[in-house]
PDB file of C-alpha atoms in Angstrom:
ATOM      1  CA  MET A  23     184.949  98.547  70.344  1.00 54.00           C
ATOM      2  CA  ALA A  24     183.876  99.155  66.739  1.00 65.00           C
ATOM      3  CA  ALA A  25     180.243  98.907  65.739  1.00 77.00           C
ATOM      4  CA  MET A  26     179.178  95.634  64.160  1.00 80.00           C
ATOM      5  CA  ILE A  27     178.193  95.473  60.512  1.00 87.00           C
ATOM      6  CA  GLY A  28     174.809  93.799  60.065  1.00 83.00           C
ATOM      7  CA  SER A  29     173.034  91.689  62.624  1.00 84.00           C
ATOM      8  CA  THR A  30     172.102  88.108  63.343  1.00 86.00           C
ATOM      9  CA  ALA A  31     168.463  87.211  63.836  1.00 89.00           C
ATOM     10  CA  PRO A  32     167.259  84.158  65.748  1.00 93.00           C
ATOM     11  CA  PHE A  33     166.961  80.983  63.691  1.00 94.00           C
ATOM     12  CA  ASP A  34     163.409  80.298  62.490  1.00 90.00           C
ATOM     13  CA  GLY A  35     163.082  76.714  61.312  1.00 85.00           C
ATOM     14  CA  GLN A  36     159.646  77.421  59.825  1.00 88.00           C
ATOM     15  CA  SER A  37     160.862  79.916  57.230  1.00 88.00           C
ATOM     16  CA  GLN A  38     164.565  79.155  56.889  1.00 89.00           C
ATOM     17  CA  LYS A  39     166.896  76.209  56.399  1.00 89.00           C
ATOM     18  CA  TRP A  40     169.694  75.741  58.896  1.00 92.00           C
ATOM     19  CA  GLU A  41     172.269  75.890  56.088  1.00 91.00           C
ATOM     20  CA  GLU A  42     170.917  79.291  54.998  1.00 92.00           C
ATOM     21  CA  TYR A  43     171.150  80.572  58.562  1.00 94.00           C
ATOM     22  CA  CYS A  44     174.768  79.391  58.742  1.00 94.00           C
ATOM     23  CA  GLU A  45     175.577  81.128  55.447  1.00 94.00           C
ATOM     24  CA  VAL A  46     174.235  84.428  56.812  1.00 93.00           C
ATOM     25  CA  LEU A  47     176.157  83.880  60.048  1.00 94.00           C
ATOM     26  CA  HIS A  48     179.401  83.256  58.135  1.00 94.00           C
ATOM     27  CA  HIS A  49     178.861  86.470  56.138  1.00 94.00           C
ATOM     28  CA  PHE A  50     178.336  88.306  59.430  1.00 94.00           C
ATOM     29  CA  PHE A  51     181.587  86.859  60.789  1.00 94.00           C
ATOM     30  CA  ARG A  52     183.512  87.773  57.646  1.00 94.00           C
ATOM     31  CA  ALA A  53     182.068  91.300  57.466  1.00 93.00           C
ATOM     32  CA  ASN A  54     183.085  91.903  61.066  1.00 93.00           C
ATOM     33  CA  GLY A  55     186.475  90.172  60.927  1.00 93.00           C
ATOM     34  CA  ILE A  56     185.483  87.559  63.499  1.00 93.00           C
ATOM     35  CA  ASP A  57     187.965  84.710  63.101  1.00 93.00           C
ATOM     36  CA  ASP A  58     188.194  83.448  66.664  1.00 93.00           C
ATOM     37  CA  ALA A  59     186.315  80.134  67.022  1.00 93.00           C
ATOM     38  CA  GLY A  60     185.364  80.846  70.642  1.00 93.00           C
ATOM     39  CA  ARG A  61     183.864  84.198  69.724  1.00 93.00           C
ATOM     40  CA  ARG A  62     181.982  82.622  66.818  1.00 95.00           C
ATOM     41  CA  LYS A  63     180.533  80.041  69.205  1.00 95.00           C
ATOM     42  CA  ASP A  64     179.469  82.734  71.679  1.00 94.00           C
ATOM     43  CA  ILE A  65     177.767  84.743  68.918  1.00 94.00           C
ATOM     44  CA  LEU A  66     176.010  81.612  67.664  1.00 95.00           C
ATOM     45  CA  LEU A  67     174.790  80.707  71.149  1.00 95.00           C
ATOM     46  CA  SER A  68     173.539  84.217  71.854  1.00 94.00           C
ATOM     47  CA  ALA A  69     171.951  84.731  68.419  1.00 93.00           C
ATOM     48  CA  VAL A  70     170.091  81.484  67.616  1.00 95.00           C
ATOM     49  CA  GLY A  71     167.137  82.298  69.845  1.00 94.00           C
ATOM     50  CA  SER A  72     165.615  80.584  72.846  1.00 94.00           C
ATOM     51  CA  GLN A  73     163.905  77.704  71.016  1.00 94.00           C
ATOM     52  CA  THR A  74     167.037  76.683  69.127  1.00 95.00           C
ATOM     53  CA  TYR A  75     169.199  77.125  72.224  1.00 96.00           C
ATOM     54  CA  SER A  76     166.856  74.853  74.205  1.00 95.00           C
ATOM     55  CA  LEU A  77     167.003  72.304  71.410  1.00 95.00           C
ATOM     56  CA  MET A  78     170.819  72.479  71.477  1.00 96.00           C
ATOM     57  CA  ARG A  79     170.797  71.898  75.229  1.00 96.00           C
ATOM     58  CA  ASN A  80     168.637  68.819  74.785  1.00 96.00           C
ATOM     59  CA  LEU A  81     170.791  67.466  71.964  1.00 95.00           C
ATOM     60  CA  VAL A  82     174.089  67.804  73.875  1.00 95.00           C
ATOM     61  CA  SER A  83     172.765  66.859  77.331  1.00 95.00           C
ATOM     62  CA  PRO A  84     174.223  66.178  79.849  1.00 95.00           C
ATOM     63  CA  ALA A  85     176.877  68.550  78.481  1.00 95.00           C
ATOM     64  CA  LYS A  86     176.109  72.219  77.867  1.00 95.00           C
ATOM     65  CA  PRO A  87     176.210  73.941  74.452  1.00 96.00           C
ATOM     66  CA  GLY A  88     179.063  76.140  75.704  1.00 94.00           C
ATOM     67  CA  ASP A  89     181.180  72.997  76.217  1.00 95.00           C
ATOM     68  CA  LYS A  90     181.091  72.223  72.487  1.00 96.00           C
ATOM     69  CA  THR A  91     183.016  73.889  69.668  1.00 96.00           C
ATOM     70  CA  PHE A  92     181.399  76.134  67.082  1.00 95.00           C
ATOM     71  CA  ASP A  93     181.829  73.471  64.391  1.00 95.00           C
ATOM     72  CA  GLU A  94     180.358  70.755  66.627  1.00 96.00           C
ATOM     73  CA  LEU A  95     177.268  72.872  67.324  1.00 96.00           C
ATOM     74  CA  VAL A  96     176.764  73.745  63.652  1.00 95.00           C
ATOM     75  CA  LYS A  97     177.060  70.071  62.651  1.00 94.00           C
ATOM     76  CA  LEU A  98     174.774  68.984  65.475  1.00 94.00           C
ATOM     77  CA  LEU A  99     172.002  71.307  64.305  1.00 94.00           C
ATOM     78  CA  LYS A 100     172.625  70.537  60.652  1.00 92.00           C
ATOM     79  CA  ASP A 101     172.172  66.824  61.347  1.00 91.00           C
ATOM     80  CA  HIS A 102     169.017  67.593  63.323  1.00 92.00           C
ATOM     81  CA  PHE A 103     167.341  70.062  60.952  1.00 89.00           C
ATOM     82  CA  ASN A 104     168.591  68.661  57.655  1.00 82.00           C
ATOM     83  CA  PRO A 105     168.917  64.891  57.835  1.00 80.00           C
ATOM     84  CA  LYS A 106     170.471  63.511  54.676  1.00 82.00           C
ATOM     85  CA  PRO A 107     167.627  62.917  52.216  1.00 87.00           C
ATOM     86  CA  SER A 108     167.359  59.788  50.119  1.00 93.00           C
ATOM     87  CA  GLU A 109     169.077  60.348  46.779  1.00 96.00           C
ATOM     88  CA  ILE A 110     166.633  58.130  44.897  1.00 97.00           C
ATOM     89  CA  VAL A 111     163.617  59.921  46.401  1.00 97.00           C
ATOM     90  CA  GLN A 112     165.099  63.295  45.446  1.00 97.00           C
ATOM     91  CA  ARG A 113     165.833  62.085  41.913  1.00 98.00           C
ATOM     92  CA  CYS A 114     162.287  60.783  41.615  1.00 98.00           C
ATOM     93  CA  LYS A 115     160.921  64.193  42.626  1.00 98.00           C
ATOM     94  CA  PHE A 116     163.287  65.905  40.170  1.00 98.00           C
ATOM     95  CA  ASN A 117     162.431  63.621  37.263  1.00 98.00           C
ATOM     96  CA  SER A 118     158.690  63.825  37.969  1.00 98.00           C
ATOM     97  CA  ARG A 119     158.555  67.623  37.877  1.00 98.00           C
ATOM     98  CA  TYR A 120     156.737  69.289  34.998  1.00 97.00           C
ATOM     99  CA  ARG A 121     156.271  72.978  34.355  1.00 97.00           C
ATOM    100  CA  LYS A 122     153.030  74.144  35.950  1.00 96.00           C
ATOM    101  CA  GLN A 123     150.346  76.250  34.302  1.00 93.00           C
ATOM    102  CA  GLY A 124     151.355  79.924  34.563  1.00 92.00           C
ATOM    103  CA  GLU A 125     154.894  79.107  35.702  1.00 96.00           C
ATOM    104  CA  THR A 126     157.584  80.970  33.756  1.00 96.00           C
ATOM    105  CA  VAL A 127     160.577  79.168  32.303  1.00 97.00           C
ATOM    106  CA  MET A 128     162.844  80.834  34.885  1.00 97.00           C
ATOM    107  CA  GLU A 129     160.559  79.821  37.758  1.00 98.00           C
ATOM    108  CA  PHE A 130     160.544  76.250  36.443  1.00 98.00           C
ATOM    109  CA  VAL A 131     164.350  76.204  36.201  1.00 98.00           C
ATOM    110  CA  ALA A 132     164.667  77.641  39.732  1.00 98.00           C
ATOM    111  CA  VAL A 133     162.471  74.808  41.056  1.00 98.00           C
ATOM    112  CA  LEU A 134     164.529  72.253  39.111  1.00 98.00           C
ATOM    113  CA  ARG A 135     167.759  73.637  40.598  1.00 97.00           C
ATOM    114  CA  LYS A 136     166.276  73.389  44.088  1.00 95.00           C
ATOM    115  CA  LEU A 137     165.040  69.833  43.498  1.00 97.00           C
ATOM    116  CA  ALA A 138     168.450  68.806  42.123  1.00 97.00           C
ATOM    117  CA  GLN A 139     170.358  69.934  45.229  1.00 93.00           C
ATOM    118  CA  ASP A 140     170.268  66.497  46.875  1.00 92.00           C
ATOM    119  CA  CYS A 141     170.372  64.386  43.702  1.00 96.00           C
ATOM    120  CA  ASN A 142     174.180  64.171  43.624  1.00 96.00           C
ATOM    121  CA  TYR A 143     174.375  64.673  39.873  1.00 97.00           C
ATOM    122  CA  GLY A 144     177.856  66.180  40.154  1.00 96.00           C
ATOM    123  CA  ASP A 145     179.329  67.096  36.764  1.00 97.00           C
ATOM    124  CA  LYS A 146     176.102  66.013  35.052  1.00 97.00           C
ATOM    125  CA  LEU A 147     173.928  68.595  36.855  1.00 97.00           C
ATOM    126  CA  SER A 148     173.689  71.035  33.949  1.00 97.00           C
ATOM    127  CA  GLU A 149     172.889  68.202  31.550  1.00 98.00           C
ATOM    128  CA  MET A 150     170.214  66.776  33.862  1.00 98.00           C
ATOM    129  CA  ILE A 151     168.535  70.174  34.308  1.00 98.00           C
ATOM    130  CA  ARG A 152     168.654  70.675  30.532  1.00 98.00           C
ATOM    131  CA  ASP A 153     166.968  67.310  29.972  1.00 98.00           C
ATOM    132  CA  ARG A 154     164.298  67.994  32.592  1.00 98.00           C
ATOM    133  CA  LEU A 155     163.692  71.443  31.096  1.00 98.00           C
ATOM    134  CA  VAL A 156     163.163  69.927  27.650  1.00 97.00           C
ATOM    135  CA  CYS A 157     161.034  67.006  28.867  1.00 97.00           C
ATOM    136  CA  GLY A 158     159.051  68.942  31.450  1.00 97.00           C
ATOM    137  CA  ILE A 159     158.314  72.144  29.543  1.00 95.00           C
ATOM    138  CA  VAL A 160     154.720  71.079  28.627  1.00 90.00           C
ATOM    139  CA  ASP A 161     154.575  73.542  25.737  1.00 90.00           C
ATOM    140  CA  ASP A 162     154.689  71.873  22.324  1.00 92.00           C
ATOM    141  CA  ARG A 163     156.112  74.922  20.536  1.00 92.00           C
ATOM    142  CA  ILE A 164     158.998  75.311  22.948  1.00 94.00           C
ATOM    143  CA  GLN A 165     159.618  71.584  23.276  1.00 96.00           C
ATOM    144  CA  ARG A 166     159.711  70.968  19.512  1.00 96.00           C
ATOM    145  CA  ARG A 167     162.130  73.866  19.039  1.00 95.00           C
ATOM    146  CA  LEU A 168     164.427  72.594  21.785  1.00 97.00           C
ATOM    147  CA  LEU A 169     164.332  69.029  20.445  1.00 97.00           C
ATOM    148  CA  SER A 170     165.267  70.237  16.964  1.00 97.00           C
ATOM    149  CA  GLU A 171     168.372  72.033  18.199  1.00 95.00           C
ATOM    150  CA  PRO A 172     171.666  70.187  17.527  1.00 93.00           C
ATOM    151  CA  GLU A 173     174.173  70.099  20.407  1.00 95.00           C
ATOM    152  CA  LEU A 174     171.746  71.665  22.858  1.00 97.00           C
ATOM    153  CA  THR A 175     173.395  72.916  26.046  1.00 97.00           C
ATOM    154  CA  PHE A 176     171.528  74.009  29.148  1.00 98.00           C
ATOM    155  CA  ASP A 177     172.358  77.676  28.539  1.00 97.00           C
ATOM    156  CA  LYS A 178     171.170  77.465  24.948  1.00 97.00           C
ATOM    157  CA  ALA A 179     167.981  75.634  25.965  1.00 97.00           C
ATOM    158  CA  LEU A 180     167.218  78.238  28.613  1.00 97.00           C
ATOM    159  CA  LYS A 181     167.778  81.172  26.245  1.00 97.00           C
ATOM    160  CA  LEU A 182     165.644  79.607  23.517  1.00 97.00           C
ATOM    161  CA  ALA A 183     162.832  78.677  25.893  1.00 96.00           C
ATOM    162  CA  GLN A 184     162.796  82.176  27.376  1.00 96.00           C
ATOM    163  CA  ALA A 185     162.844  83.802  23.935  1.00 95.00           C
ATOM    164  CA  ILE A 186     159.931  81.689  22.710  1.00 95.00           C
ATOM    165  CA  GLU A 187     158.033  82.303  25.949  1.00 93.00           C
ATOM    166  CA  THR A 188     158.530  86.071  25.600  1.00 92.00           C
ATOM    167  CA  ALA A 189     157.567  86.053  21.924  1.00 91.00           C
ATOM    168  CA  CYS A 190     154.372  84.114  22.656  1.00 84.00           C
ATOM    169  CA  LYS A 191     153.392  86.588  25.402  1.00 82.00           C
ATOM    170  CA  ASP A 192     153.880  89.565  23.105  1.00 68.00           C
ATOM    171  CA  VAL A 193     151.779  88.133  20.259  1.00 65.00           C
TER     172      VAL A 193
END
């Protein structure tokens, strides 16, 4: 049997989202050529750790986790750890966010991207992040420059804001 590439750590709900854990698990499967659904399930059950396994047992009771498919177990834990958030609440959080003192433009944009994940903006995502960047920048020099720019795209707004931020630091 060939050695495995990488490893799978137990799931830690305090420091990690279930979706992130599943992404790492899928990379592990792909790196090791594990396509068999039964084998994937067995790896999941042996890797998630005792707390998550106990939780799984409780959620599927009176059945056992081994009686379920890999996809059923992943969905079960996704529904448990990541219940669907309210779109309007998420949009309120997104639209209320302003750049904090000492926060770089890139840090602000990273937070906006995270906040927008459950807003369901679809094709308008880039436009919404651009608008929030312009409105939430809380720096008159940057904001005025962005507002004066015709046909402002998100990429253009980000580059301009970063350039002005860098120039102001260096002066």
